[in-house]
Amino acid sequence: MEQRKMNPQDYPLATKRPESIKTPTGKNLQDITLENVLKGDIKAEDVRISPETLEMQAQIAEGMKRDAIARNFRRAAELIKVPDDRILEIYNALRPYRSTKEDLLAIAEELETVYGAKVNADFVREAIEVYEARQKLRQE
């Protein structure tokens, strides 16, 4: 079943479209209650945002002509598949003078092939170009 496109009138989703929000584990928003947490029915992975929810937020942002934030939501949706510790490693690798061009190219390739995160891979490739122009890459 194809989900309808969201628009600015659907914001905030939790209030206006709570039935549309599901966790990555498939739980509904209304299942996330203190009672269920205390019973042990809700785990940490149950309260993470899903790529689908981020896409809905991106659609709302686009409807408000907020294209930059829509792109950020879509980048975030891709990163859901990447383990948290790996995201932190990539973040640190992207800091100036931390990585060589080859290091960053390998990260871009990993993002695209292992995690299917093409938008983020392109973002890393763009960073390489900027770092090269500004001489911010680590020299071996």
PDB file of C-alpha atoms in Angstrom:
ATOM      1  CA  MET A   1       0.000   0.000   0.000  1.00  0.00           C
ATOM      2  CA  GLU A   2       1.462   3.347  -1.049  1.00  0.00           C
ATOM      3  CA  GLN A   3       1.512   6.020   1.608  1.00  0.00           C
ATOM      4  CA  ARG A   4       0.037   9.401   0.742  1.00  0.00           C
ATOM      5  CA  LYS A   5       2.353  12.378   0.423  1.00  0.00           C
ATOM      6  CA  MET A   6       2.474  14.585   3.503  1.00  0.00           C
ATOM      7  CA  ASN A   7       1.990  18.345   3.394  1.00  0.00           C
ATOM      8  CA  PRO A   8       2.382  21.223   5.858  1.00  0.00           C
ATOM      9  CA  GLN A   9      -1.132  20.686   7.220  1.00  0.00           C
ATOM     10  CA  ASP A  10       0.030  17.287   8.528  1.00  0.00           C
ATOM     11  CA  TYR A  11       2.529  18.938  10.882  1.00  0.00           C
ATOM     12  CA  PRO A  12       3.118  17.998  13.649  1.00  0.00           C
ATOM     13  CA  LEU A  13       2.829  14.358  12.663  1.00  0.00           C
ATOM     14  CA  ALA A  14       2.466  13.101  16.235  1.00  0.00           C
ATOM     15  CA  THR A  15      -0.654  15.226  16.666  1.00  0.00           C
ATOM     16  CA  LYS A  16      -2.148  15.318  13.188  1.00  0.00           C
ATOM     17  CA  ARG A  17      -1.118  11.926  11.739  1.00  0.00           C
ATOM     18  CA  PRO A  18      -0.096   9.666  14.654  1.00  0.00           C
ATOM     19  CA  GLU A  19      -1.378   6.574  12.821  1.00  0.00           C
ATOM     20  CA  SER A  20       1.280   7.184  10.152  1.00  0.00           C
ATOM     21  CA  ILE A  21       4.204   6.989  12.574  1.00  0.00           C
ATOM     22  CA  LYS A  22       5.834   3.624  13.097  1.00  0.00           C
ATOM     23  CA  THR A  23       9.129   2.787  14.730  1.00  0.00           C
ATOM     24  CA  PRO A  24      11.804   0.839  12.850  1.00  0.00           C
ATOM     25  CA  THR A  25      10.626  -2.228  14.774  1.00  0.00           C
ATOM     26  CA  GLY A  26       7.053  -1.698  13.571  1.00  0.00           C
ATOM     27  CA  LYS A  27       5.515  -0.362  16.770  1.00  0.00           C
ATOM     28  CA  ASN A  28       2.845   2.323  16.513  1.00  0.00           C
ATOM     29  CA  LEU A  29       3.354   5.673  18.190  1.00  0.00           C
ATOM     30  CA  GLN A  30       0.475   4.986  20.583  1.00  0.00           C
ATOM     31  CA  ASP A  31       2.310   1.828  21.753  1.00  0.00           C
ATOM     32  CA  ILE A  32       5.124   3.959  23.190  1.00  0.00           C
ATOM     33  CA  THR A  33       3.837   4.568  26.705  1.00  0.00           C
ATOM     34  CA  LEU A  34       5.434   4.671  30.117  1.00  0.00           C
ATOM     35  CA  GLU A  35       3.328   1.679  31.121  1.00  0.00           C
ATOM     36  CA  ASN A  36       4.702  -0.380  28.225  1.00  0.00           C
ATOM     37  CA  VAL A  37       8.246   0.729  29.022  1.00  0.00           C
ATOM     38  CA  LEU A  38       7.835  -0.319  32.662  1.00  0.00           C
ATOM     39  CA  LYS A  39       6.373  -3.679  31.574  1.00  0.00           C
ATOM     40  CA  GLY A  40       9.434  -4.223  29.383  1.00  0.00           C
ATOM     41  CA  ASP A  41       7.408  -4.192  26.164  1.00  0.00           C
ATOM     42  CA  ILE A  42       9.330  -1.189  24.808  1.00  0.00           C
ATOM     43  CA  LYS A  43      13.073  -1.352  24.250  1.00  0.00           C
ATOM     44  CA  ALA A  44      15.554   1.323  23.147  1.00  0.00           C
ATOM     45  CA  GLU A  45      15.327   0.204  19.514  1.00  0.00           C
ATOM     46  CA  ASP A  46      11.563   0.754  19.676  1.00  0.00           C
ATOM     47  CA  VAL A  47      11.908   4.496  20.205  1.00  0.00           C
ATOM     48  CA  ARG A  48      14.213   5.275  17.305  1.00  0.00           C
ATOM     49  CA  ILE A  49      12.852   7.217  14.351  1.00  0.00           C
ATOM     50  CA  SER A  50      12.187   5.305  11.149  1.00  0.00           C
ATOM     51  CA  PRO A  51      13.321   6.241   7.646  1.00  0.00           C
ATOM     52  CA  GLU A  52       9.652   6.468   6.669  1.00  0.00           C
ATOM     53  CA  THR A  53       8.942   9.064   9.361  1.00  0.00           C
ATOM     54  CA  LEU A  54      11.945  11.101   8.245  1.00  0.00           C
ATOM     55  CA  GLU A  55      10.667  10.940   4.665  1.00  0.00           C
ATOM     56  CA  MET A  56       7.269  12.238   5.830  1.00  0.00           C
ATOM     57  CA  GLN A  57       9.049  15.097   7.610  1.00  0.00           C
ATOM     58  CA  ALA A  58      10.995  15.804   4.402  1.00  0.00           C
ATOM     59  CA  GLN A  59       7.759  15.995   2.422  1.00  0.00           C
ATOM     60  CA  ILE A  60       6.313  18.465   4.922  1.00  0.00           C
ATOM     61  CA  ALA A  61       9.484  20.560   4.739  1.00  0.00           C
ATOM     62  CA  GLU A  62       9.304  20.600   0.942  1.00  0.00           C
ATOM     63  CA  GLY A  63       5.690  21.735   1.155  1.00  0.00           C
ATOM     64  CA  MET A  64       6.906  24.655   3.247  1.00  0.00           C
ATOM     65  CA  LYS A  65       9.655  25.444   0.693  1.00  0.00           C
ATOM     66  CA  ARG A  66      12.316  24.342   3.183  1.00  0.00           C
ATOM     67  CA  ASP A  67      14.369  22.300   0.718  1.00  0.00           C
ATOM     68  CA  ALA A  68      17.573  22.324   2.778  1.00  0.00           C
ATOM     69  CA  ILE A  69      15.894  20.743   5.790  1.00  0.00           C
ATOM     70  CA  ALA A  70      14.131  18.260   3.509  1.00  0.00           C
ATOM     71  CA  ARG A  71      17.552  17.162   2.209  1.00  0.00           C
ATOM     72  CA  ASN A  72      18.790  16.837   5.803  1.00  0.00           C
ATOM     73  CA  PHE A  73      15.833  14.618   6.722  1.00  0.00           C
ATOM     74  CA  ARG A  74      16.575  12.390   3.728  1.00  0.00           C
ATOM     75  CA  ARG A  75      20.270  12.171   4.612  1.00  0.00           C
ATOM     76  CA  ALA A  76      19.259  11.215   8.153  1.00  0.00           C
ATOM     77  CA  ALA A  77      16.880   8.560   6.799  1.00  0.00           C
ATOM     78  CA  GLU A  78      19.768   6.946   4.939  1.00  0.00           C
ATOM     79  CA  LEU A  79      21.912   6.933   8.074  1.00  0.00           C
ATOM     80  CA  ILE A  80      19.394   4.920  10.100  1.00  0.00           C
ATOM     81  CA  LYS A  81      21.045   1.746   8.748  1.00  0.00           C
ATOM     82  CA  VAL A  82      24.532   2.829   9.815  1.00  0.00           C
ATOM     83  CA  PRO A  83      25.530   1.744  13.342  1.00  0.00           C
ATOM     84  CA  ASP A  84      25.899   4.626  15.807  1.00  0.00           C
ATOM     85  CA  ASP A  85      29.558   3.929  16.518  1.00  0.00           C
ATOM     86  CA  ARG A  86      30.322   3.961  12.790  1.00  0.00           C
ATOM     87  CA  ILE A  87      28.528   7.299  12.370  1.00  0.00           C
ATOM     88  CA  LEU A  88      30.751   8.778  15.091  1.00  0.00           C
ATOM     89  CA  GLU A  89      33.850   7.382  13.397  1.00  0.00           C
ATOM     90  CA  ILE A  90      32.771   8.907  10.077  1.00  0.00           C
ATOM     91  CA  TYR A  91      31.980  12.210  11.763  1.00  0.00           C
ATOM     92  CA  ASN A  92      35.472  12.326  13.253  1.00  0.00           C
ATOM     93  CA  ALA A  93      37.023  11.307   9.938  1.00  0.00           C
ATOM     94  CA  LEU A  94      35.290  14.246   8.246  1.00  0.00           C
ATOM     95  CA  ARG A  95      36.897  16.806  10.525  1.00  0.00           C
ATOM     96  CA  PRO A  96      39.653  18.845   8.854  1.00  0.00           C
ATOM     97  CA  TYR A  97      43.103  17.221   8.710  1.00  0.00           C
ATOM     98  CA  ARG A  98      41.828  13.908  10.106  1.00  0.00           C
ATOM     99  CA  SER A  99      41.688  11.887   6.885  1.00  0.00           C
ATOM    100  CA  THR A 100      43.425  11.492   3.589  1.00  0.00           C
ATOM    101  CA  LYS A 101      41.549  11.675   0.313  1.00  0.00           C
ATOM    102  CA  GLU A 102      41.781   7.887   0.085  1.00  0.00           C
ATOM    103  CA  ASP A 103      40.310   7.482   3.585  1.00  0.00           C
ATOM    104  CA  LEU A 104      37.310   9.622   2.666  1.00  0.00           C
ATOM    105  CA  LEU A 105      36.836   7.909  -0.694  1.00  0.00           C
ATOM    106  CA  ALA A 106      36.701   4.580   1.149  1.00  0.00           C
ATOM    107  CA  ILE A 107      34.061   5.978   3.516  1.00  0.00           C
ATOM    108  CA  ALA A 108      31.984   7.227   0.582  1.00  0.00           C
ATOM    109  CA  GLU A 109      32.213   3.821  -1.067  1.00  0.00           C
ATOM    110  CA  GLU A 110      31.224   2.086   2.179  1.00  0.00           C
ATOM    111  CA  LEU A 111      28.231   4.364   2.681  1.00  0.00           C
ATOM    112  CA  GLU A 112      27.014   3.724  -0.840  1.00  0.00           C
ATOM    113  CA  THR A 113      27.677  -0.008  -1.181  1.00  0.00           C
ATOM    114  CA  VAL A 114      27.255  -1.339   2.358  1.00  0.00           C
ATOM    115  CA  TYR A 115      24.442   0.902   3.583  1.00  0.00           C
ATOM    116  CA  GLY A 116      22.821   2.135   0.369  1.00  0.00           C
ATOM    117  CA  ALA A 117      23.382   5.716   1.530  1.00  0.00           C
ATOM    118  CA  LYS A 118      24.055   7.330  -1.856  1.00  0.00           C
ATOM    119  CA  VAL A 119      23.111  10.864  -0.799  1.00  0.00           C
ATOM    120  CA  ASN A 120      25.522  10.686   2.143  1.00  0.00           C
ATOM    121  CA  ALA A 121      28.224   9.130  -0.028  1.00  0.00           C
ATOM    122  CA  ASP A 122      27.877  12.038  -2.436  1.00  0.00           C
ATOM    123  CA  PHE A 123      28.060  14.418   0.531  1.00  0.00           C
ATOM    124  CA  VAL A 124      31.420  12.879   1.556  1.00  0.00           C
ATOM    125  CA  ARG A 125      32.667  13.118  -2.034  1.00  0.00           C
ATOM    126  CA  GLU A 126      31.682  16.789  -2.085  1.00  0.00           C
ATOM    127  CA  ALA A 127      33.583  17.283   1.187  1.00  0.00           C
ATOM    128  CA  ILE A 128      36.660  15.773  -0.456  1.00  0.00           C
ATOM    129  CA  GLU A 129      36.506  18.377  -3.226  1.00  0.00           C
ATOM    130  CA  VAL A 130      36.163  21.213  -0.708  1.00  0.00           C
ATOM    131  CA  TYR A 131      38.930  19.855   1.506  1.00  0.00           C
ATOM    132  CA  GLU A 132      41.235  19.477  -1.484  1.00  0.00           C
ATOM    133  CA  ALA A 133      40.584  23.061  -2.594  1.00  0.00           C
ATOM    134  CA  ARG A 134      41.156  24.386   0.935  1.00  0.00           C
ATOM    135  CA  GLN A 135      44.038  22.020   1.717  1.00  0.00           C
ATOM    136  CA  LYS A 136      42.244  20.464   4.688  1.00  0.00           C
ATOM    137  CA  LEU A 137      43.101  16.834   3.936  1.00  0.00           C
ATOM    138  CA  ARG A 138      45.629  14.973   6.060  1.00  0.00           C
ATOM    139  CA  GLN A 139      48.903  14.545   4.235  1.00  0.00           C
ATOM    140  CA  GLU A 140      50.668  11.231   4.583  1.00  0.00           C
TER     141      GLU A 140
END
